[in-house]
Amino acid sequence: MTEEVWWKRGIVYQIYPRSFQDSDGDGIGDLKGIRSRLDYLQWLGVDAIWISPIFVSPMADFGYDVADYCAIEPVFGTMEDFDALIADVHARGMKLILDFVPNHTSEQHPWFLESRSSRTNPKRDWYIWHDPAPDGGPPNNWVAFFGGSGWEWDEKTGQYYYHAYLREQPDLNWRNPAVRAAMFNVMRFWLDRGVDGFRVDVMWHLIKDAEFRDNPPNPDYRSGLPEVASLVAFYSTDRPEVHEVVREMRAVTDEYDERILIGEIYLPIDRLVTYYGEHLDEAQLPFNFQLVEDGWDAEEIWNSLNDYEAALPNGGWPNWVLSNHDKPRVATRIGRPQARVAMMLLLTARGTPTLYYGDEIAMENVAIPEQHVQDPWQTSEPGDFGRDPQRTPMQWEPRPGSGFTSGAPWLPIAPDAADYCVARESGDPASMLSLTRRLIELRRAHPALSVGRYAALGRDGDVIAFLREHEGERFAVVLNLGAKQRCFVLPDGVAGTVTLSTLDGREDEAAGGALDLRGDEGLLIRLG
Ligand code: GLC
């Protein structure tokens, strides 16, 4: 194994805690449940677990509305459960990353209750309050993420407050030093308990325009997109002053050894990479969502790979994501055959991969009947923006409740869960799980695949190819992003034997010169 820090060589696995494993039969996953599945995660070979929010929350946005940052939501368990979990994770040599939600609190957070109690309350300025526009309406045109104005009128104190998401999620005022100090202490609270880092929710939102100018209309807006996309969020997000805040956050994690700051940031590459910081003193991993956002098209993916490599600052470490709890599952977006190719890409590209729970067993989005809808976005805005389909319970075993719960699951379980579950797939060498595990095993065994150098080999039609290299060891990755058979010509000097195909067979086959790829096939070739 290489000496590189854990978050460069390691693989992050995202757990949506409500849906991973229920231990008490209430149909909702919990910390004890996660703890009982650590054997599986270790067997799979991931290095770090990121758990979506587990803090006290009224659950208006399923934990992304925090009412107490330093206490565990009872639905998920107790602080003792948390301490036991982190101890077990560390005993296995794994890391634990928590979700930190600094942009907004719950409207039920004591800070907000104080803030809204009067205009003279000392915490008034902890949130973003503004007088109405001259016509009495909202102060500006900013739209909330789940639809409607981002401003909510407060009758009692005669001002509006700003919320980038639900009205139940008022935005904190990060220009106020007292807010910063309080939130940095929240970080220290968890770092002191041994947490290995944070995935920082909507990092690019933290600072808003000081003058609250109107956002410009988005010329590319079309029907079918959510209302929030009707404007370019120029003045409400990605303000220059946000970098000072991120630097301060990083300084907090740097008070401890080897801790990580991951930023959730949905921005074009050239803006995204600014979150590494001019002196690499901001987020170590600003999430790179290109594989989530791009169309699954060889040209587009190829350009993304290479544009990203070119845009990275000197010393900035890349990272890749295929899915998360906000986006449709990869197997649904691009189909199960291509999801195997995508898994090979995720686990052989240069950069830290984040694997969304269930993607390793090819879980698909699950259609949610109206009476089972949970996500507020599905009900707050006309259209089909609900995120429940990608948040359904983990599929463990072919039986009622899927081995996830002995009770009634909070979201429906996939109709094909008996075929696509851990118990079945772990015994099938052709399954997505076996492929994923093998890729992880290879990545762990060969530093070329984790921390090695990247070099583009080229693109030919639907096929993309690149090299990974470390201390004399070299691999070629050749991926057919289409369903038709293709030929790719390996350049002179690039020849070896096939280590792994995303389809069956071909291991140890010689590869050099003209290489035939079946439809939906990806090959990992060890070069001689
Ligand atoms: C992030 C989360 C998402 C949440 C939003 C508001 O984008 O990933 O689930 O709804 O922030 O906190």
PDB file of C-alpha atoms in Angstrom, residues 44-196:
ATOM      1  CA  LEU A  44     -16.685  -4.623   0.281  1.00  0.00           C
ATOM      2  CA  GLY A  45     -13.407  -2.836   0.938  1.00  0.00           C
ATOM      3  CA  VAL A  46     -14.395   0.800   1.390  1.00  0.00           C
ATOM      4  CA  ASP A  47     -12.175   2.993   3.554  1.00  0.00           C
ATOM      5  CA  ALA A  48     -14.485   5.698   4.847  1.00  0.00           C
ATOM      6  CA  ILE A  49     -18.180   6.076   5.550  1.00  0.00           C
ATOM      7  CA  TRP A  50     -19.973   9.385   5.117  1.00  0.00           C
ATOM      8  CA  ILE A  51     -23.309   9.404   6.893  1.00  0.00           C
ATOM      9  CA  SER A  52     -25.954  11.936   5.829  1.00  0.00           C
ATOM     10  CA  PRO A  53     -27.219  14.044   8.803  1.00  0.00           C
ATOM     11  CA  ILE A  54     -27.993  12.227  12.052  1.00  0.00           C
ATOM     12  CA  PHE A  55     -28.584  15.275  14.256  1.00  0.00           C
ATOM     13  CA  VAL A  56     -31.766  16.315  16.057  1.00  0.00           C
ATOM     14  CA  SER A  57     -34.199  17.375  13.350  1.00  0.00           C
ATOM     15  CA  PRO A  58     -37.919  17.869  12.771  1.00  0.00           C
ATOM     16  CA  MET A  59     -37.206  16.124   9.427  1.00  0.00           C
ATOM     17  CA  ALA A  60     -38.786  18.756   7.179  1.00  0.00           C
ATOM     18  CA  ASP A  61     -35.859  17.956   4.829  1.00  0.00           C
ATOM     19  CA  PHE A  62     -34.946  14.603   6.407  1.00  0.00           C
ATOM     20  CA  GLY A  63     -32.144  15.770   8.615  1.00  0.00           C
ATOM     21  CA  TYR A  64     -30.895  18.671   6.495  1.00  0.00           C
ATOM     22  CA  ASP A  65     -32.914  20.846   8.878  1.00  0.00           C
ATOM     23  CA  VAL A  66     -30.926  20.647  12.104  1.00  0.00           C
ATOM     24  CA  ALA A  67     -32.427  21.719  15.437  1.00  0.00           C
ATOM     25  CA  ASP A  68     -29.429  20.699  17.564  1.00  0.00           C
ATOM     26  CA  TYR A  69     -26.027  20.219  15.949  1.00  0.00           C
ATOM     27  CA  CYS A  70     -24.512  18.478  18.959  1.00  0.00           C
ATOM     28  CA  ALA A  71     -27.086  15.798  19.688  1.00  0.00           C
ATOM     29  CA  ILE A  72     -28.216  12.650  17.902  1.00  0.00           C
ATOM     30  CA  GLU A  73     -31.740  12.497  16.507  1.00  0.00           C
ATOM     31  CA  PRO A  74     -33.604   9.884  18.621  1.00  0.00           C
ATOM     32  CA  VAL A  75     -34.913   8.142  15.493  1.00  0.00           C
ATOM     33  CA  PHE A  76     -31.270   7.278  14.753  1.00  0.00           C
ATOM     34  CA  GLY A  77     -30.275   6.405  18.319  1.00  0.00           C
ATOM     35  CA  THR A  78     -28.236   7.974  21.111  1.00  0.00           C
ATOM     36  CA  MET A  79     -24.816   9.511  21.629  1.00  0.00           C
ATOM     37  CA  GLU A  80     -23.741   6.177  23.144  1.00  0.00           C
ATOM     38  CA  ASP A  81     -24.739   4.489  19.871  1.00  0.00           C
ATOM     39  CA  PHE A  82     -22.681   7.052  17.997  1.00  0.00           C
ATOM     40  CA  ASP A  83     -19.628   6.570  20.205  1.00  0.00           C
ATOM     41  CA  ALA A  84     -19.931   2.796  19.812  1.00  0.00           C
ATOM     42  CA  LEU A  85     -20.209   3.177  16.043  1.00  0.00           C
ATOM     43  CA  ILE A  86     -17.166   5.384  15.684  1.00  0.00           C
ATOM     44  CA  ALA A  87     -15.138   3.106  17.952  1.00  0.00           C
ATOM     45  CA  ASP A  88     -16.057   0.094  15.812  1.00  0.00           C
ATOM     46  CA  VAL A  89     -15.351   1.944  12.566  1.00  0.00           C
ATOM     47  CA  HIS A  90     -11.920   2.953  13.817  1.00  0.00           C
ATOM     48  CA  ALA A  91     -11.183  -0.508  15.198  1.00  0.00           C
ATOM     49  CA  ARG A  92     -11.566  -1.751  11.637  1.00  0.00           C
ATOM     50  CA  GLY A  93      -9.151   0.834  10.332  1.00  0.00           C
ATOM     51  CA  MET A  94     -11.956   2.748   8.636  1.00  0.00           C
ATOM     52  CA  LYS A  95     -12.890   6.431   8.866  1.00  0.00           C
ATOM     53  CA  LEU A  96     -16.131   8.210   9.676  1.00  0.00           C
ATOM     54  CA  ILE A  97     -17.227  11.412   7.952  1.00  0.00           C
ATOM     55  CA  LEU A  98     -20.258  13.361   9.133  1.00  0.00           C
ATOM     56  CA  ASP A  99     -22.513  15.690   7.205  1.00  0.00           C
ATOM     57  CA  PHE A 100     -22.182  19.284   8.404  1.00  0.00           C
ATOM     58  CA  VAL A 101     -25.093  21.551   7.469  1.00  0.00           C
ATOM     59  CA  PRO A 102     -23.838  25.090   8.059  1.00  0.00           C
ATOM     60  CA  ASN A 103     -25.887  27.131   5.590  1.00  0.00           C
ATOM     61  CA  HIS A 104     -29.193  26.840   7.407  1.00  0.00           C
ATOM     62  CA  THR A 105     -30.738  25.464  10.573  1.00  0.00           C
ATOM     63  CA  SER A 106     -34.194  24.174  11.286  1.00  0.00           C
ATOM     64  CA  GLU A 107     -36.756  26.874  12.042  1.00  0.00           C
ATOM     65  CA  GLN A 108     -37.037  25.024  15.357  1.00  0.00           C
ATOM     66  CA  HIS A 109     -33.398  25.543  16.275  1.00  0.00           C
ATOM     67  CA  PRO A 110     -33.256  27.564  19.534  1.00  0.00           C
ATOM     68  CA  TRP A 111     -31.095  30.139  17.723  1.00  0.00           C
ATOM     69  CA  PHE A 112     -33.847  30.810  15.235  1.00  0.00           C
ATOM     70  CA  LEU A 113     -36.575  30.831  17.870  1.00  0.00           C
ATOM     71  CA  GLU A 114     -34.608  33.580  19.607  1.00  0.00           C
ATOM     72  CA  SER A 115     -33.813  35.363  16.385  1.00  0.00           C
ATOM     73  CA  ARG A 116     -37.435  35.609  15.328  1.00  0.00           C
ATOM     74  CA  SER A 117     -38.685  36.572  18.803  1.00  0.00           C
ATOM     75  CA  SER A 118     -37.919  40.283  18.340  1.00  0.00           C
ATOM     76  CA  ARG A 119     -35.894  42.696  16.260  1.00  0.00           C
ATOM     77  CA  THR A 120     -33.722  43.502  19.248  1.00  0.00           C
ATOM     78  CA  ASN A 121     -32.935  39.943  20.245  1.00  0.00           C
ATOM     79  CA  PRO A 122     -29.143  39.438  20.412  1.00  0.00           C
ATOM     80  CA  LYS A 123     -29.496  36.563  17.904  1.00  0.00           C
ATOM     81  CA  ARG A 124     -31.533  38.630  15.430  1.00  0.00           C
ATOM     82  CA  ASP A 125     -28.504  39.058  13.198  1.00  0.00           C
ATOM     83  CA  TRP A 126     -27.647  35.334  13.275  1.00  0.00           C
ATOM     84  CA  TYR A 127     -30.072  34.884  10.389  1.00  0.00           C
ATOM     85  CA  ILE A 128     -30.782  36.923   7.259  1.00  0.00           C
ATOM     86  CA  TRP A 129     -33.563  39.404   7.964  1.00  0.00           C
ATOM     87  CA  HIS A 130     -34.610  42.090   5.530  1.00  0.00           C
ATOM     88  CA  ASP A 131     -37.250  44.779   5.225  1.00  0.00           C
ATOM     89  CA  PRO A 132     -39.850  44.328   2.490  1.00  0.00           C
ATOM     90  CA  ALA A 133     -39.426  45.892  -0.929  1.00  0.00           C
ATOM     91  CA  PRO A 134     -41.179  49.288  -1.308  1.00  0.00           C
ATOM     92  CA  ASP A 135     -44.297  47.477  -2.556  1.00  0.00           C
ATOM     93  CA  GLY A 136     -44.353  45.342   0.594  1.00  0.00           C
ATOM     94  CA  GLY A 137     -43.242  42.223  -1.271  1.00  0.00           C
ATOM     95  CA  PRO A 138     -40.055  40.155  -0.820  1.00  0.00           C
ATOM     96  CA  PRO A 139     -36.773  42.130  -0.795  1.00  0.00           C
ATOM     97  CA  ASN A 140     -35.595  40.660  -4.093  1.00  0.00           C
ATOM     98  CA  ASN A 141     -36.339  37.991  -6.718  1.00  0.00           C
ATOM     99  CA  TRP A 142     -34.375  35.099  -5.222  1.00  0.00           C
ATOM    100  CA  VAL A 143     -36.126  31.749  -5.668  1.00  0.00           C
ATOM    101  CA  ALA A 144     -35.956  28.914  -3.124  1.00  0.00           C
ATOM    102  CA  PHE A 145     -34.597  25.525  -4.148  1.00  0.00           C
ATOM    103  CA  PHE A 146     -37.841  23.714  -3.654  1.00  0.00           C
ATOM    104  CA  GLY A 147     -39.833  26.427  -5.471  1.00  0.00           C
ATOM    105  CA  GLY A 148     -41.394  29.787  -4.576  1.00  0.00           C
ATOM    106  CA  SER A 149     -39.757  32.897  -3.138  1.00  0.00           C
ATOM    107  CA  GLY A 150     -36.697  32.443  -0.974  1.00  0.00           C
ATOM    108  CA  TRP A 151     -38.134  35.014   1.429  1.00  0.00           C
ATOM    109  CA  GLU A 152     -40.629  34.261   4.159  1.00  0.00           C
ATOM    110  CA  TRP A 153     -42.649  37.004   5.805  1.00  0.00           C
ATOM    111  CA  ASP A 154     -42.570  37.128   9.602  1.00  0.00           C
ATOM    112  CA  GLU A 155     -45.746  38.824  10.759  1.00  0.00           C
ATOM    113  CA  LYS A 156     -44.670  39.381  14.334  1.00  0.00           C
ATOM    114  CA  THR A 157     -41.481  41.338  13.627  1.00  0.00           C
ATOM    115  CA  GLY A 158     -42.483  42.776  10.254  1.00  0.00           C
ATOM    116  CA  GLN A 159     -39.501  41.531   8.217  1.00  0.00           C
ATOM    117  CA  TYR A 160     -38.676  38.758   5.791  1.00  0.00           C
ATOM    118  CA  TYR A 161     -36.107  36.040   6.454  1.00  0.00           C
ATOM    119  CA  TYR A 162     -34.193  34.274   3.692  1.00  0.00           C
ATOM    120  CA  HIS A 163     -34.198  30.523   3.105  1.00  0.00           C
ATOM    121  CA  ALA A 164     -32.341  29.018   0.149  1.00  0.00           C
ATOM    122  CA  TYR A 165     -34.313  25.770   0.648  1.00  0.00           C
ATOM    123  CA  LEU A 166     -37.549  25.204   2.581  1.00  0.00           C
ATOM    124  CA  ARG A 167     -39.088  27.963   4.676  1.00  0.00           C
ATOM    125  CA  GLU A 168     -38.421  25.536   7.564  1.00  0.00           C
ATOM    126  CA  GLN A 169     -34.677  25.981   6.806  1.00  0.00           C
ATOM    127  CA  PRO A 170     -33.742  29.619   7.519  1.00  0.00           C
ATOM    128  CA  ASP A 171     -30.252  30.571   6.286  1.00  0.00           C
ATOM    129  CA  LEU A 172     -27.673  31.507   8.891  1.00  0.00           C
ATOM    130  CA  ASN A 173     -25.852  34.820   8.491  1.00  0.00           C
ATOM    131  CA  TRP A 174     -22.243  33.768   7.981  1.00  0.00           C
ATOM    132  CA  ARG A 175     -21.133  37.411   7.856  1.00  0.00           C
ATOM    133  CA  ASN A 176     -21.745  37.483  11.613  1.00  0.00           C
ATOM    134  CA  PRO A 177     -18.574  36.448  13.531  1.00  0.00           C
ATOM    135  CA  ALA A 178     -20.674  35.024  16.377  1.00  0.00           C
ATOM    136  CA  VAL A 179     -22.295  32.557  13.955  1.00  0.00           C
ATOM    137  CA  ARG A 180     -18.892  31.498  12.700  1.00  0.00           C
ATOM    138  CA  ALA A 181     -17.566  30.979  16.211  1.00  0.00           C
ATOM    139  CA  ALA A 182     -20.604  28.935  17.239  1.00  0.00           C
ATOM    140  CA  MET A 183     -20.474  26.749  14.142  1.00  0.00           C
ATOM    141  CA  PHE A 184     -16.731  26.188  14.386  1.00  0.00           C
ATOM    142  CA  ASN A 185     -17.332  24.949  17.915  1.00  0.00           C
ATOM    143  CA  VAL A 186     -19.871  22.489  16.511  1.00  0.00           C
ATOM    144  CA  MET A 187     -17.126  21.165  14.243  1.00  0.00           C
ATOM    145  CA  ARG A 188     -14.743  20.869  17.191  1.00  0.00           C
ATOM    146  CA  PHE A 189     -17.394  19.047  19.202  1.00  0.00           C
ATOM    147  CA  TRP A 190     -17.448  16.236  16.622  1.00  0.00           C
ATOM    148  CA  LEU A 191     -13.735  16.344  15.838  1.00  0.00           C
ATOM    149  CA  ASP A 192     -13.072  15.879  19.560  1.00  0.00           C
ATOM    150  CA  ARG A 193     -15.274  12.789  19.444  1.00  0.00           C
ATOM    151  CA  GLY A 194     -12.992  11.384  16.763  1.00  0.00           C
ATOM    152  CA  VAL A 195     -14.836  12.201  13.553  1.00  0.00           C
ATOM    153  CA  ASP A 196     -12.463  12.109  10.566  1.00  0.00           C
TER     154      ASP A 196
END
